[in-house]
């Protein structure tokens, strides 16, 4: 038990997760605190939606978009590094580089006149944006596999499929993961702003609070979003360490 | 074994297929009796009917022929030219038809771009991008092609050809607000840049000289970077409102431009400090030795050797910072900082979709322009280094 507690206090992922869970589930218990801090407010706690439901919707939007982007972006990155797709490599690189200069919030906004309001258009906009870093890093990761390694694998009798799954993708995994991380960080933040385009997320208390001059709502939403970001960051750190653990020197 | 190849460029083939599908299946424009109703779809065939209008689509003929042409420099130049003219021609066509519709409709009627327009425009611009890449143009050439597209579309705007399009009607209604918003947007980014440089550059230099500083500073800045902007704005609200309550004379508040600039600065510190440190770390030790050897003081070594060599990497950090700040400043409109984001969110909250475009499209253009300008500056800095070294 003592070991468990010390792990909890020194491990950013575990500590962050506990704080996140406490904030999501225990926000109503903080009502007296917010009431004392903002005595002028009639409603010191956001109660129009439950924070758990908002958090789950937020994760569904950001996580769903990131997952679809991993599948599509990974497939595209693999395709353009194979002989049959090499011709598309240049234009894909250019689009990925150019597209990432577009601010995510502007992409989200532009998608509304084209796709409409609601969670589904927001999901499409987040997915498209998330594709860019994933494609870029998948290509970079696969390209970084040294040619002699490929030769050796072919020499051992591996076909193109085995080469990809057992040699190239494992070697490229840390670079691909960095792209997934970028996409996930951007999507987590953009999903919060997506509550302005009709998706119910943790951004909703923030937007409602800002529009209605209720700083308590703003802080409640912001605390949970920030805790979510810290937990996700720690989680990706853990994942990245696991992916590179087998390498000599851990690098 | 020789086989006659019919398809020489599969990228062009894909773009041609997308273009044809968008032209046939998707609405090119939408026409609505007023700004809040959704519009009636108008197909491209209904727009291109008249003789002069069809001419605007001529460049597409070359784009559609692109897949079947054997690659050569001349073909690539023609392909880029056709893409540029096609992109500008589509806009012209939309403006032309909007004017035609406006002649017989009420002043409240709106003609806006349809999904077909966006897809065809995107395909034309991708054709330009791909052709430019095949030509192997450097940063200056790329910026020149981009400027040509901007000039051809900007010229139509300046000449009033696009006035009857819905987005331009919004612009006409908001002309003064829009100019103020652009200036405010740029001012927010500039106001954040000053403290960023004043703090970030010394921080980067310190981090490069002493690893302990880097170990302390970079993890903190990294965490800040992962916190979504809207949450950081929210978290700053509490301490800044408290500060404002304690010192009412200071002119600070939880909302408005001041917290926006503080948040923008916090986000901007990481790329600036990191790239300053990385640029300096990239200066080879023998070069420093040599500079000291010819009797330079530490100050001279820094300003005349280290700083110029670190400049390209530093400029790349500045590019990341500026592009990021342009986007973050748009989000800052939510806390009342103003700027183009205010127009964008006003449109979103009021369901006025052309107002959304009027805010969001310039944000994208500003970000792309900042990116292009600093890429050009980096290339210049690099080529100057190359000349000095040679």
Coordinates of C-alpha atoms in Angstrom, one line a residue, chain A residues 11-226:
Chain A
X11 CA 4.2 9.1 -11.6
X12 CA 2.8 11.9 -13.7
X13 CA 0.4 9.6 -15.6
X14 CA -1.0 8.0 -12.4
X15 CA -1.2 11.3 -10.6
X16 CA -2.8 13.1 -13.5
X17 CA -5.3 10.4 -14.0
X18 CA -6.4 10.6 -10.4
X19 CA -6.7 14.4 -10.6
X20 CA -8.6 14.1 -13.8
X21 CA -11.0 11.5 -12.4
X22 CA -11.5 13.6 -9.3
X23 CA -12.3 16.7 -11.3
X24 CA -14.7 15.0 -13.7
X25 CA -16.6 13.1 -11.0
X26 CA -16.2 15.4 -8.1
X27 CA -16.8 18.8 -9.6
X28 CA -20.3 19.1 -8.0
X29 CA -18.6 18.7 -4.6
X30 CA -16.6 21.9 -5.3
X31 CA -19.8 23.9 -5.7
X32 CA -19.4 25.6 -2.3
X33 CA -15.8 26.5 -3.2
X34 CA -16.9 28.2 -6.4
X35 CA -19.8 29.8 -4.6
X36 CA -17.4 31.3 -2.1
X37 CA -14.9 32.4 -4.8
X38 CA -17.6 34.0 -7.0
X39 CA -20.3 35.3 -4.5
X40 CA -21.9 37.4 -7.3
X41 CA -22.9 34.4 -9.3
X42 CA -26.3 32.8 -9.0
X43 CA -25.2 29.6 -10.5
X44 CA -21.6 28.8 -9.5
X45 CA -21.6 25.3 -11.0
X46 CA -22.2 24.3 -14.6
X47 CA -25.1 21.9 -14.4
X48 CA -26.7 21.9 -17.8
X49 CA -24.7 18.8 -18.7
X50 CA -22.8 16.3 -16.6
X51 CA -19.1 16.7 -16.7
X52 CA -18.7 13.0 -17.2
X53 CA -20.9 13.0 -20.3
X54 CA -19.1 16.1 -21.7
X55 CA -15.7 14.4 -21.1
X56 CA -16.8 11.2 -22.8
X57 CA -18.2 13.1 -25.8
X58 CA -15.0 15.2 -25.9
X59 CA -12.9 12.0 -25.9
X60 CA -15.1 10.4 -28.5
X61 CA -14.7 13.3 -30.9
X62 CA -11.0 13.9 -30.4
X63 CA -10.1 10.2 -30.0
X64 CA -12.4 9.1 -32.8
X65 CA -10.9 11.6 -35.2
X66 CA -7.4 10.7 -34.2
X67 CA -8.1 7.0 -34.7
X68 CA -9.6 7.4 -38.1
X69 CA -6.6 9.7 -39.0
X70 CA -4.2 7.0 -37.9
X71 CA -5.8 4.4 -40.1
X72 CA -6.2 6.6 -43.1
X73 CA -2.9 8.5 -42.6
X74 CA -1.0 5.3 -41.9
X75 CA -2.4 3.7 -45.0
X76 CA -1.5 6.7 -47.2
X77 CA 2.0 6.9 -45.7
X78 CA 2.6 3.2 -46.4
X79 CA 1.1 3.5 -49.9
X80 CA 3.4 6.4 -51.0
X81 CA 6.5 4.6 -49.8
X82 CA 5.7 1.5 -51.9
X83 CA 6.6 1.3 -55.5
X84 CA 3.0 1.6 -56.8
X85 CA 2.3 4.8 -54.9
X86 CA 5.7 6.5 -55.1
X87 CA 4.4 9.0 -57.7
X88 CA 2.0 10.5 -55.1
X89 CA 4.7 11.0 -52.5
X90 CA 5.7 14.5 -53.5
X91 CA 2.2 16.0 -53.7
X92 CA 1.3 14.3 -50.4
X93 CA 4.3 15.8 -48.7
X94 CA 3.5 19.2 -50.1
X95 CA -0.1 19.0 -48.9
X96 CA 0.9 17.8 -45.5
X97 CA 3.4 20.6 -45.1
X98 CA 1.1 23.3 -46.5
X99 CA -2.0 22.1 -44.6
X100 CA -0.2 22.3 -41.3
X101 CA 0.3 26.0 -41.7
X102 CA -3.6 26.4 -41.7
X103 CA -4.7 27.2 -38.2
X104 CA -6.9 24.3 -36.9
X105 CA -9.5 26.6 -35.6
X106 CA -9.9 28.2 -39.1
X107 CA -10.1 24.8 -40.7
X108 CA -12.9 23.9 -38.2
X109 CA -14.7 27.2 -39.0
X110 CA -14.3 26.8 -42.8
X111 CA -15.8 23.3 -42.6
X112 CA -19.1 24.6 -41.3
X113 CA -20.2 26.4 -44.5
X114 CA -19.2 23.3 -46.5
X115 CA -20.3 20.5 -44.2
X116 CA -22.7 22.1 -41.8
X117 CA -23.1 22.3 -38.0
X118 CA -22.9 19.4 -35.6
X119 CA -20.6 16.6 -34.3
X120 CA -20.2 14.8 -37.6
X121 CA -18.8 17.8 -39.6
X122 CA -16.5 18.5 -36.6
X123 CA -15.3 14.9 -36.7
X124 CA -14.5 15.2 -40.4
X125 CA -12.7 18.5 -39.9
X126 CA -10.6 17.1 -37.0
X127 CA -9.9 13.9 -38.9
X128 CA -8.6 15.8 -42.0
X129 CA -6.4 18.0 -39.9
X130 CA -5.1 15.0 -37.9
X131 CA -4.1 13.2 -41.1
X132 CA -1.4 15.8 -41.9
X133 CA 1.1 15.1 -39.1
X134 CA 0.4 11.4 -39.2
X135 CA 1.0 11.1 -43.0
X136 CA 4.1 13.2 -42.7
X137 CA 5.6 11.2 -39.8
X138 CA 4.6 7.8 -41.3
X139 CA 6.5 8.7 -44.5
X140 CA 9.5 10.1 -42.5
X141 CA 9.6 7.0 -40.3
X142 CA 9.4 4.5 -43.1
X143 CA 12.0 6.4 -45.1
X144 CA 14.4 6.4 -42.1
X145 CA 14.6 2.6 -42.1
X146 CA 18.2 1.9 -43.4
X147 CA 18.4 0.2 -46.8
X148 CA 20.8 -2.5 -45.5
X149 CA 18.2 -3.5 -42.9
X150 CA 15.7 -4.0 -45.7
X151 CA 18.2 -6.0 -47.7
X152 CA 19.0 -8.2 -44.8
X153 CA 15.3 -8.9 -44.2
X154 CA 14.8 -9.7 -47.9
X155 CA 17.9 -11.9 -47.7
X156 CA 16.2 -13.9 -44.9
X157 CA 13.4 -14.6 -47.3
X158 CA 10.8 -12.0 -46.1
X159 CA 8.2 -11.0 -48.6
X160 CA 7.0 -7.4 -48.9
X161 CA 4.2 -7.9 -46.4
X162 CA 6.5 -9.5 -43.7
X163 CA 9.1 -6.8 -44.4
X164 CA 6.5 -4.1 -43.7
X165 CA 4.9 -5.6 -40.6
X166 CA 7.9 -7.2 -38.9
X167 CA 10.8 -4.8 -39.9
X168 CA 9.7 -1.4 -41.3
X169 CA 6.7 -0.5 -39.1
X170 CA 8.4 -1.5 -35.8
X171 CA 11.5 0.5 -36.7
X172 CA 9.3 3.5 -37.8
X173 CA 7.0 3.2 -34.8
X174 CA 8.6 5.9 -32.6
X175 CA 8.5 8.5 -35.5
X176 CA 4.9 7.5 -36.4
X177 CA 3.9 7.8 -32.7
X178 CA 5.3 11.4 -32.6
X179 CA 3.0 12.3 -35.5
X180 CA 0.0 10.6 -33.8
X181 CA 0.8 12.6 -30.7
X182 CA 0.9 15.9 -32.6
X183 CA -2.5 15.0 -34.1
X184 CA -4.0 14.0 -30.8
X185 CA -2.8 17.2 -29.0
X186 CA -4.2 19.4 -31.7
X187 CA -7.5 17.4 -31.8
X188 CA -7.9 17.6 -28.1
X189 CA -7.7 21.4 -28.2
X190 CA -9.8 21.8 -31.4
X191 CA -12.5 19.5 -30.0
X192 CA -12.9 22.0 -27.2
X193 CA -13.5 24.8 -29.7
X194 CA -15.8 22.5 -31.6
X195 CA -18.5 23.3 -29.1
X196 CA -18.9 26.6 -31.1
X197 CA -19.9 24.5 -34.2
X198 CA -22.5 22.4 -32.5
X199 CA -20.5 19.5 -31.0
X200 CA -21.1 19.0 -27.2
X201 CA -17.6 18.9 -25.6
X202 CA -15.8 20.2 -22.6
X203 CA -15.5 23.5 -24.5
X204 CA -19.2 24.0 -23.8
X205 CA -19.0 25.2 -20.2
X206 CA -16.1 27.5 -21.3
X207 CA -18.0 29.0 -24.2
X208 CA -21.2 29.4 -22.2
X209 CA -19.3 30.9 -19.3
X210 CA -17.4 33.4 -21.5
X211 CA -20.6 34.4 -23.3
X212 CA -22.6 34.7 -20.1
X213 CA -19.8 36.3 -18.0
X214 CA -19.7 33.3 -15.7
X215 CA -16.0 32.7 -14.8
X216 CA -16.8 29.7 -12.7
X217 CA -18.1 27.8 -15.7
X218 CA -15.0 28.8 -17.6
X219 CA -12.6 27.6 -14.9
X220 CA -14.5 24.3 -14.5
X221 CA -14.3 23.5 -18.2
X222 CA -10.7 24.7 -18.5
X223 CA -9.5 22.6 -15.5
X224 CA -10.8 19.4 -16.9
X225 CA -9.5 20.1 -20.4
X226 CA -6.1 21.0 -19.0

